[in-house]
Amino acid sequence: MERAFDLLEHLADAGGEMALSELTEVSGLPMPTIYRLMRTLVNKGYVRQEPSKRYALGPRLVRLGEGAGRLLGTWARPVLARLVDEAGETANMAVLEGDEAVYVAQVPSKHSMRMFTEVGRRVQPHCTGVGKALLSQLPDERVREILARTGMEAHTPNTVTDADALLTELERIREQGYALDDEEQEIGVRCVAVPLRGAPALTALSVSGPSGRMTRDAVSNVVPIMRDAAERFTRELGPSA
């Protein structure tokens, strides 16, 4: 079972599709062993074999992913609630699904003026804090491919619309450990986000609020709190035994 799951993860890491020889190289397993395991996964629908003979992630994984995605939001709520208590602003969790950032959980702040994002909402990644935190976990080549498909619409005068400029920002995000949406999606709203490094899927946490409250000083204060929350949740998602 461990070998089969490892092969599925190798496929996911490679973008969802690999040749038998490539699986042999990255897994270190004998080719007959991989072939036997892949045939079982194909027969169960968790892998499909393309006409090119390459192996791809199969459709039965969609149902598992959807169920796990719904549970992820449930598991995240206690972490987000603690984050709201400590940061004072609305906390969100988002994952990268296809080319978009999808919000899977939110706990609103207790302020009368607060940010609200509907769970399930999809946003472009180039202009949002969570989106940039998610993109920062990908190699530049993958980021360029996503941007080429989605475009870089200017939602406000602050939106970054140049791919090279965004890639430079993503490198800075990787170094500093957090991303900032500085009124790039909506004027008057500032959002800070951190990636959940080591999580099973590309995931990010964010805290957002009115720019008047989410000042530069407030961002500096909330980043360590968010990093701690991200590390704590990543540990909770890890293997229990």
mmCIF file of C-alpha atoms in Angstrom:
data_model
loop_
_atom_site.group_PDB
_atom_site.id
_atom_site.type_symbol
_atom_site.label_atom_id
_atom_site.label_comp_id
_atom_site.label_asym_id
_atom_site.label_seq_id
_atom_site.Cartn_x
_atom_site.Cartn_y
_atom_site.Cartn_z
ATOM 1 C CA MET A 1 0.000 0.000 0.000
ATOM 2 C CA GLU A 2 2.805 2.407 0.809
ATOM 3 C CA ARG A 3 4.331 1.819 -2.614
ATOM 4 C CA ALA A 4 1.019 2.399 -4.364
ATOM 5 C CA PHE A 5 0.403 5.665 -2.508
ATOM 6 C CA ASP A 6 3.975 6.771 -3.233
ATOM 7 C CA LEU A 7 3.363 6.238 -6.949
ATOM 8 C CA LEU A 8 0.169 8.312 -6.808
ATOM 9 C CA GLU A 9 2.069 11.115 -5.096
ATOM 10 C CA HIS A 10 4.823 10.960 -7.717
ATOM 11 C CA LEU A 11 2.148 11.369 -10.389
ATOM 12 C CA ALA A 12 0.651 14.345 -8.551
ATOM 13 C CA ASP A 13 4.059 15.988 -8.086
ATOM 14 C CA ALA A 14 4.741 15.620 -11.825
ATOM 15 C CA GLY A 15 1.523 17.378 -12.789
ATOM 16 C CA GLY A 16 -0.645 14.251 -12.963
ATOM 17 C CA GLU A 17 0.999 12.234 -15.728
ATOM 18 C CA MET A 18 4.193 10.153 -16.108
ATOM 19 C CA ALA A 19 5.665 7.383 -18.204
ATOM 20 C CA LEU A 20 6.527 4.009 -16.677
ATOM 21 C CA SER A 21 10.240 4.726 -17.128
ATOM 22 C CA GLU A 22 9.862 8.061 -15.300
ATOM 23 C CA LEU A 23 8.078 6.367 -12.405
ATOM 24 C CA THR A 24 10.887 3.826 -12.228
ATOM 25 C CA GLU A 25 13.480 6.589 -12.059
ATOM 26 C CA VAL A 26 11.814 8.670 -9.321
ATOM 27 C CA SER A 27 10.566 5.775 -7.185
ATOM 28 C CA GLY A 28 13.579 3.504 -7.302
ATOM 29 C CA LEU A 29 11.270 0.481 -7.607
ATOM 30 C CA PRO A 30 11.779 -2.287 -10.187
ATOM 31 C CA MET A 31 9.791 -1.742 -13.358
ATOM 32 C CA PRO A 32 7.824 -5.043 -13.004
ATOM 33 C CA THR A 33 6.733 -3.994 -9.502
ATOM 34 C CA ILE A 34 5.567 -0.579 -10.720
ATOM 35 C CA TYR A 35 3.765 -2.136 -13.671
ATOM 36 C CA ARG A 36 1.899 -4.549 -11.374
ATOM 37 C CA LEU A 37 0.896 -1.785 -8.952
ATOM 38 C CA MET A 38 -0.178 0.546 -11.737
ATOM 39 C CA ARG A 39 -2.323 -2.147 -13.354
ATOM 40 C CA THR A 40 -4.182 -2.566 -10.042
ATOM 41 C CA LEU A 41 -4.680 1.197 -9.731
ATOM 42 C CA VAL A 42 -5.876 1.382 -13.333
ATOM 43 C CA ASN A 43 -8.379 -1.423 -12.761
ATOM 44 C CA LYS A 44 -9.736 0.409 -9.691
ATOM 45 C CA GLY A 45 -10.009 3.722 -11.552
ATOM 46 C CA TYR A 46 -7.442 5.617 -9.456
ATOM 47 C CA VAL A 47 -5.065 5.758 -12.417
ATOM 48 C CA ARG A 48 -5.762 5.724 -16.134
ATOM 49 C CA GLN A 49 -3.476 4.762 -18.969
ATOM 50 C CA GLU A 50 -3.471 7.211 -21.858
ATOM 51 C CA PRO A 51 -3.245 6.162 -25.529
ATOM 52 C CA SER A 52 0.404 7.257 -25.337
ATOM 53 C CA LYS A 53 0.867 4.529 -22.661
ATOM 54 C CA ARG A 54 1.664 7.195 -20.053
ATOM 55 C CA TYR A 55 -0.067 6.892 -16.688
ATOM 56 C CA ALA A 56 -2.314 9.678 -15.374
ATOM 57 C CA LEU A 57 -4.289 10.273 -12.180
ATOM 58 C CA GLY A 58 -7.712 8.669 -12.532
ATOM 59 C CA PRO A 59 -11.266 9.952 -12.118
ATOM 60 C CA ARG A 60 -12.023 8.027 -8.900
ATOM 61 C CA LEU A 61 -9.561 10.291 -7.102
ATOM 62 C CA VAL A 62 -11.924 13.228 -7.717
ATOM 63 C CA ARG A 63 -14.509 11.861 -5.280
ATOM 64 C CA LEU A 64 -11.848 11.260 -2.631
ATOM 65 C CA GLY A 65 -10.430 14.733 -3.160
ATOM 66 C CA GLU A 66 -13.807 16.418 -2.899
ATOM 67 C CA GLY A 67 -14.580 14.623 0.347
ATOM 68 C CA ALA A 68 -11.171 15.423 1.831
ATOM 69 C CA GLY A 69 -11.509 19.044 0.697
ATOM 70 C CA ARG A 70 -14.780 19.443 2.578
ATOM 71 C CA LEU A 71 -13.226 17.919 5.694
ATOM 72 C CA LEU A 72 -10.201 20.207 5.389
ATOM 73 C CA GLY A 73 -12.456 23.197 5.987
ATOM 74 C CA THR A 74 -13.969 21.519 9.044
ATOM 75 C CA TRP A 75 -10.536 20.675 10.461
ATOM 76 C CA ALA A 76 -9.337 24.230 9.844
ATOM 77 C CA ARG A 77 -12.058 26.055 11.757
ATOM 78 C CA PRO A 78 -10.511 25.696 15.260
ATOM 79 C CA VAL A 79 -7.168 26.957 13.926
ATOM 80 C CA LEU A 80 -8.851 29.874 12.148
ATOM 81 C CA ALA A 81 -10.888 30.711 15.261
ATOM 82 C CA ARG A 82 -7.716 30.936 17.336
ATOM 83 C CA LEU A 83 -6.156 33.064 14.617
ATOM 84 C CA VAL A 84 -9.104 35.480 14.719
ATOM 85 C CA ASP A 85 -8.823 35.737 18.513
ATOM 86 C CA GLU A 86 -5.116 36.536 18.293
ATOM 87 C CA ALA A 87 -5.054 38.686 15.141
ATOM 88 C CA GLY A 88 -8.449 40.357 15.494
ATOM 89 C CA GLU A 89 -9.332 40.085 11.795
ATOM 90 C CA THR A 90 -11.089 37.605 9.510
ATOM 91 C CA ALA A 91 -9.105 34.413 8.865
ATOM 92 C CA ASN A 92 -9.369 32.231 5.761
ATOM 93 C CA MET A 93 -7.973 29.020 4.351
ATOM 94 C CA ALA A 94 -7.620 28.409 0.621
ATOM 95 C CA VAL A 95 -6.253 25.685 -1.635
ATOM 96 C CA LEU A 96 -5.069 25.724 -5.233
ATOM 97 C CA GLU A 97 -7.597 23.925 -7.416
ATOM 98 C CA GLY A 98 -6.712 23.937 -11.082
ATOM 99 C CA ASP A 99 -5.603 27.485 -11.860
ATOM 100 C CA GLU A 100 -7.594 29.198 -9.099
ATOM 101 C CA ALA A 101 -7.434 29.744 -5.365
ATOM 102 C CA VAL A 102 -10.527 28.294 -3.679
ATOM 103 C CA TYR A 103 -11.598 29.323 -0.183
ATOM 104 C CA VAL A 104 -12.399 26.223 1.874
ATOM 105 C CA ALA A 105 -12.919 27.776 5.323
ATOM 106 C CA GLN A 106 -13.429 31.141 6.998
ATOM 107 C CA VAL A 107 -13.953 32.504 10.488
ATOM 108 C CA PRO A 108 -15.067 36.182 10.501
ATOM 109 C CA SER A 109 -13.681 38.788 12.852
ATOM 110 C CA LYS A 110 -15.764 40.253 15.655
ATOM 111 C CA HIS A 111 -15.570 43.799 14.240
ATOM 112 C CA SER A 112 -18.759 45.283 12.820
ATOM 113 C CA MET A 113 -16.761 46.276 9.712
ATOM 114 C CA ARG A 114 -15.103 43.091 8.544
ATOM 115 C CA MET A 115 -14.155 41.154 5.445
ATOM 116 C CA PHE A 116 -16.411 38.353 4.234
ATOM 117 C CA THR A 117 -15.576 35.765 1.588
ATOM 118 C CA GLU A 118 -17.995 32.987 0.730
ATOM 119 C CA VAL A 119 -16.565 29.505 1.257
ATOM 120 C CA GLY A 120 -16.217 27.935 -2.181
ATOM 121 C CA ARG A 121 -15.412 31.233 -3.864
ATOM 122 C CA ARG A 122 -12.759 31.019 -6.576
ATOM 123 C CA VAL A 123 -10.324 33.858 -7.205
ATOM 124 C CA GLN A 124 -7.428 34.497 -9.532
ATOM 125 C CA PRO A 125 -4.141 33.871 -7.763
ATOM 126 C CA HIS A 126 -2.112 36.823 -9.062
ATOM 127 C CA CYS A 127 -4.064 39.507 -7.176
ATOM 128 C CA THR A 128 -4.816 37.853 -3.820
ATOM 129 C CA GLY A 129 -2.727 37.146 -0.748
ATOM 130 C CA VAL A 130 -3.718 33.482 -0.595
ATOM 131 C CA GLY A 131 -3.209 33.143 -4.337
ATOM 132 C CA LYS A 132 0.331 34.471 -4.206
ATOM 133 C CA ALA A 133 1.115 32.339 -1.145
ATOM 134 C CA LEU A 134 -0.084 29.314 -3.126
ATOM 135 C CA LEU A 135 1.866 30.249 -6.280
ATOM 136 C CA SER A 136 5.020 30.731 -4.217
ATOM 137 C CA GLN A 137 5.007 26.979 -3.564
ATOM 138 C CA LEU A 138 5.279 26.195 -7.284
ATOM 139 C CA PRO A 139 8.280 26.393 -9.634
ATOM 140 C CA ASP A 140 8.349 29.475 -11.861
ATOM 141 C CA GLU A 141 7.602 27.424 -14.985
ATOM 142 C CA ARG A 142 4.322 26.175 -13.500
ATOM 143 C CA VAL A 143 3.440 29.705 -12.399
ATOM 144 C CA ARG A 144 3.955 31.042 -15.930
ATOM 145 C CA GLU A 145 1.730 28.299 -17.327
ATOM 146 C CA ILE A 146 -1.062 29.221 -14.886
ATOM 147 C CA LEU A 147 -0.762 32.945 -15.611
ATOM 148 C CA ALA A 148 -0.840 32.284 -19.353
ATOM 149 C CA ARG A 149 -4.159 30.491 -18.944
ATOM 150 C CA THR A 150 -5.807 32.839 -16.430
ATOM 151 C CA GLY A 151 -4.437 36.168 -17.601
ATOM 152 C CA MET A 152 -3.561 38.926 -15.145
ATOM 153 C CA GLU A 153 -6.620 41.129 -14.977
ATOM 154 C CA ALA A 154 -6.199 44.492 -13.240
ATOM 155 C CA HIS A 155 -8.823 44.537 -10.484
ATOM 156 C CA THR A 156 -7.473 47.782 -9.004
ATOM 157 C CA PRO A 157 -4.678 50.226 -9.904
ATOM 158 C CA ASN A 158 -2.449 48.261 -7.487
ATOM 159 C CA THR A 159 -2.846 44.870 -9.203
ATOM 160 C CA VAL A 160 0.378 43.378 -10.550
ATOM 161 C CA THR A 161 -0.260 42.632 -14.237
ATOM 162 C CA ASP A 162 3.244 41.713 -15.407
ATOM 163 C CA ALA A 163 4.352 38.095 -15.093
ATOM 164 C CA ASP A 164 8.033 38.924 -14.550
ATOM 165 C CA ALA A 165 7.152 41.391 -11.796
ATOM 166 C CA LEU A 166 4.966 38.784 -10.098
ATOM 167 C CA LEU A 167 7.704 36.147 -10.295
ATOM 168 C CA THR A 168 10.080 38.596 -8.623
ATOM 169 C CA GLU A 169 7.491 39.126 -5.889
ATOM 170 C CA LEU A 170 7.034 35.361 -5.466
ATOM 171 C CA GLU A 171 10.762 34.975 -4.876
ATOM 172 C CA ARG A 172 10.527 37.625 -2.167
ATOM 173 C CA ILE A 173 7.542 35.777 -0.666
ATOM 174 C CA ARG A 174 9.566 32.564 -0.517
ATOM 175 C CA GLU A 175 12.346 34.409 1.322
ATOM 176 C CA GLN A 176 10.175 36.328 3.803
ATOM 177 C CA GLY A 177 7.586 33.604 4.322
ATOM 178 C CA TYR A 178 4.418 35.601 3.678
ATOM 179 C CA ALA A 179 2.458 37.261 0.869
ATOM 180 C CA LEU A 180 0.636 40.581 0.841
ATOM 181 C CA ASP A 181 -2.424 41.716 -1.101
ATOM 182 C CA ASP A 182 -2.001 45.481 -0.818
ATOM 183 C CA GLU A 183 -5.428 46.561 -2.093
ATOM 184 C CA GLU A 184 -4.750 44.573 -5.283
ATOM 185 C CA GLN A 185 -8.098 42.808 -5.489
ATOM 186 C CA GLU A 186 -10.256 45.404 -3.767
ATOM 187 C CA ILE A 187 -9.512 48.997 -2.769
ATOM 188 C CA GLY A 188 -9.650 49.440 0.991
ATOM 189 C CA VAL A 189 -8.810 45.809 1.795
ATOM 190 C CA ARG A 190 -5.398 44.515 2.777
ATOM 191 C CA CYS A 191 -4.635 40.811 3.227
ATOM 192 C CA VAL A 192 -1.595 38.904 4.459
ATOM 193 C CA ALA A 193 -1.173 35.180 3.766
ATOM 194 C CA VAL A 194 1.268 32.409 4.632
ATOM 195 C CA PRO A 195 1.778 29.058 2.879
ATOM 196 C CA LEU A 196 1.254 25.789 4.751
ATOM 197 C CA ARG A 197 4.552 24.206 3.820
ATOM 198 C CA GLY A 198 4.510 20.446 4.205
ATOM 199 C CA ALA A 199 0.721 20.184 3.936
ATOM 200 C CA PRO A 200 -0.611 17.330 1.763
ATOM 201 C CA ALA A 201 -1.925 19.847 -0.816
ATOM 202 C CA LEU A 202 -1.045 23.412 -1.755
ATOM 203 C CA THR A 203 -2.732 25.376 1.027
ATOM 204 C CA ALA A 204 -2.506 28.878 2.488
ATOM 205 C CA LEU A 205 -3.872 30.787 5.476
ATOM 206 C CA SER A 206 -4.799 34.465 5.275
ATOM 207 C CA VAL A 207 -5.914 37.294 7.514
ATOM 208 C CA SER A 208 -7.747 40.199 5.899
ATOM 209 C CA GLY A 209 -9.296 43.443 7.024
ATOM 210 C CA PRO A 210 -9.866 47.097 6.164
ATOM 211 C CA SER A 211 -6.645 48.873 5.224
ATOM 212 C CA GLY A 212 -7.184 51.345 8.053
ATOM 213 C CA ARG A 213 -6.776 48.529 10.590
ATOM 214 C CA MET A 214 -4.481 46.274 8.582
ATOM 215 C CA THR A 215 -1.630 48.776 8.543
ATOM 216 C CA ARG A 216 1.997 47.874 7.798
ATOM 217 C CA ASP A 217 2.645 47.665 11.534
ATOM 218 C CA ALA A 218 -0.383 45.406 11.993
ATOM 219 C CA VAL A 219 0.879 43.134 9.216
ATOM 220 C CA SER A 220 4.296 42.882 10.905
ATOM 221 C CA ASN A 221 2.619 41.920 14.160
ATOM 222 C CA VAL A 222 0.274 39.326 12.674
ATOM 223 C CA VAL A 223 2.805 37.462 10.497
ATOM 224 C CA PRO A 224 4.465 35.572 13.423
ATOM 225 C CA ILE A 225 1.015 34.607 14.722
ATOM 226 C CA MET A 226 0.069 33.266 11.297
ATOM 227 C CA ARG A 227 3.295 31.324 10.891
ATOM 228 C CA ASP A 228 2.685 29.651 14.238
ATOM 229 C CA ALA A 229 -0.898 28.789 13.230
ATOM 230 C CA ALA A 230 0.286 27.380 9.886
ATOM 231 C CA GLU A 231 2.951 25.206 11.519
ATOM 232 C CA ARG A 232 0.485 23.969 14.125
ATOM 233 C CA PHE A 233 -2.124 23.018 11.530
ATOM 234 C CA THR A 234 0.435 21.334 9.281
ATOM 235 C CA ARG A 235 1.475 19.155 12.218
ATOM 236 C CA GLU A 236 -2.161 18.292 12.884
ATOM 237 C CA LEU A 237 -2.571 17.218 9.247
ATOM 238 C CA GLY A 238 0.495 14.996 9.385
ATOM 239 C CA PRO A 239 0.526 11.240 10.037
ATOM 240 C CA SER A 240 -0.640 10.349 13.521
ATOM 241 C CA ALA A 241 1.428 7.203 13.777
#
